[in-house]
XYZ file of C-alpha atoms in Angstrom:
83
model
C 5.511 7.056 -12.011
C 2.471 6.799 -9.929
C 0.083 9.394 -8.445
C 1.619 9.991 -4.695
C -1.775 11.331 -3.520
C -3.859 7.916 -3.821
C -6.786 7.776 -1.459
C -8.871 4.710 -1.121
C -12.651 5.184 -1.315
C -13.548 1.915 0.579
C -11.596 2.829 3.874
C -11.063 6.662 3.205
C -7.704 6.305 4.008
C -4.450 7.967 2.028
C -2.587 5.157 0.497
C 0.967 4.995 1.658
C 3.843 3.793 -0.543
C 7.227 2.584 0.362
C 10.046 2.197 -2.163
C 12.490 -0.637 -2.259
C 10.129 -2.903 0.034
C 7.313 -5.433 -0.678
C 4.937 -6.916 2.009
C 5.486 -10.108 3.836
C 3.068 -12.888 2.514
C 1.965 -13.089 6.118
C -0.123 -9.906 5.831
C -3.591 -9.600 6.495
C -6.557 -7.393 6.775
C -6.351 -6.901 10.367
C -2.597 -6.058 10.447
C -3.238 -3.210 8.275
C -6.343 -2.171 9.891
C -4.633 -1.929 13.343
C -1.065 -0.441 12.366
C -1.859 1.904 9.571
C -0.225 4.621 9.096
C 2.276 4.000 11.810
C 5.599 3.136 9.840
C 7.291 1.596 12.959
C 4.631 -0.814 13.258
C 4.338 -1.470 9.594
C 7.980 -2.443 9.326
C 7.316 -5.460 11.063
C 6.001 -7.101 7.821
C 7.983 -5.219 5.293
C 10.713 -7.127 3.314
C 13.499 -5.087 1.570
C 13.427 -5.736 -2.041
C 15.263 -3.221 -4.409
C 12.971 -2.035 -7.326
C 9.816 -3.144 -5.467
C 7.219 -0.744 -4.257
C 4.819 -1.587 -1.170
C 1.396 0.252 -1.184
C -1.136 0.059 1.629
C -4.345 1.673 2.967
C -6.200 0.654 5.909
C -8.110 -2.178 4.077
C -5.927 -3.242 1.041
C -2.293 -3.509 -0.033
C -0.162 -4.441 -2.781
C 3.687 -4.792 -3.816
C 4.693 -4.097 -7.423
C 8.171 -4.618 -9.071
C 7.223 -3.844 -12.545
C 4.962 -1.542 -14.495
C 1.378 -2.165 -13.184
C -1.916 -0.481 -13.954
C -3.393 -0.821 -10.652
C -6.939 0.348 -12.091
C -7.108 -3.203 -13.549
C -7.328 -4.582 -10.063
C -11.045 -4.425 -9.418
C -10.605 -5.081 -5.529
C -8.506 -1.914 -5.327
C -10.522 1.245 -4.917
C -7.684 3.561 -4.994
C -8.174 7.141 -7.087
C -6.155 10.133 -7.183
C -6.634 12.280 -4.107
C -6.191 15.464 -5.669
C -3.352 17.497 -7.816
């Protein structure tokens, strides 16, 4: 289970999450910078993968398919937005 209110302290964007998807390997910074949070545009680089979850803000993205502690990835600046 993960926080569904993650916020990026680098770009000040809400982190979006998509169940059963991963990001295509061709994704880059400019893709997310130009297309977040428009799901219709993001779908161009989403790959269906059951059991995965794709996360993205405007400056960072990750796809995970197993229990992962995102706090150990130092380049991510995602924190709980509020509960």
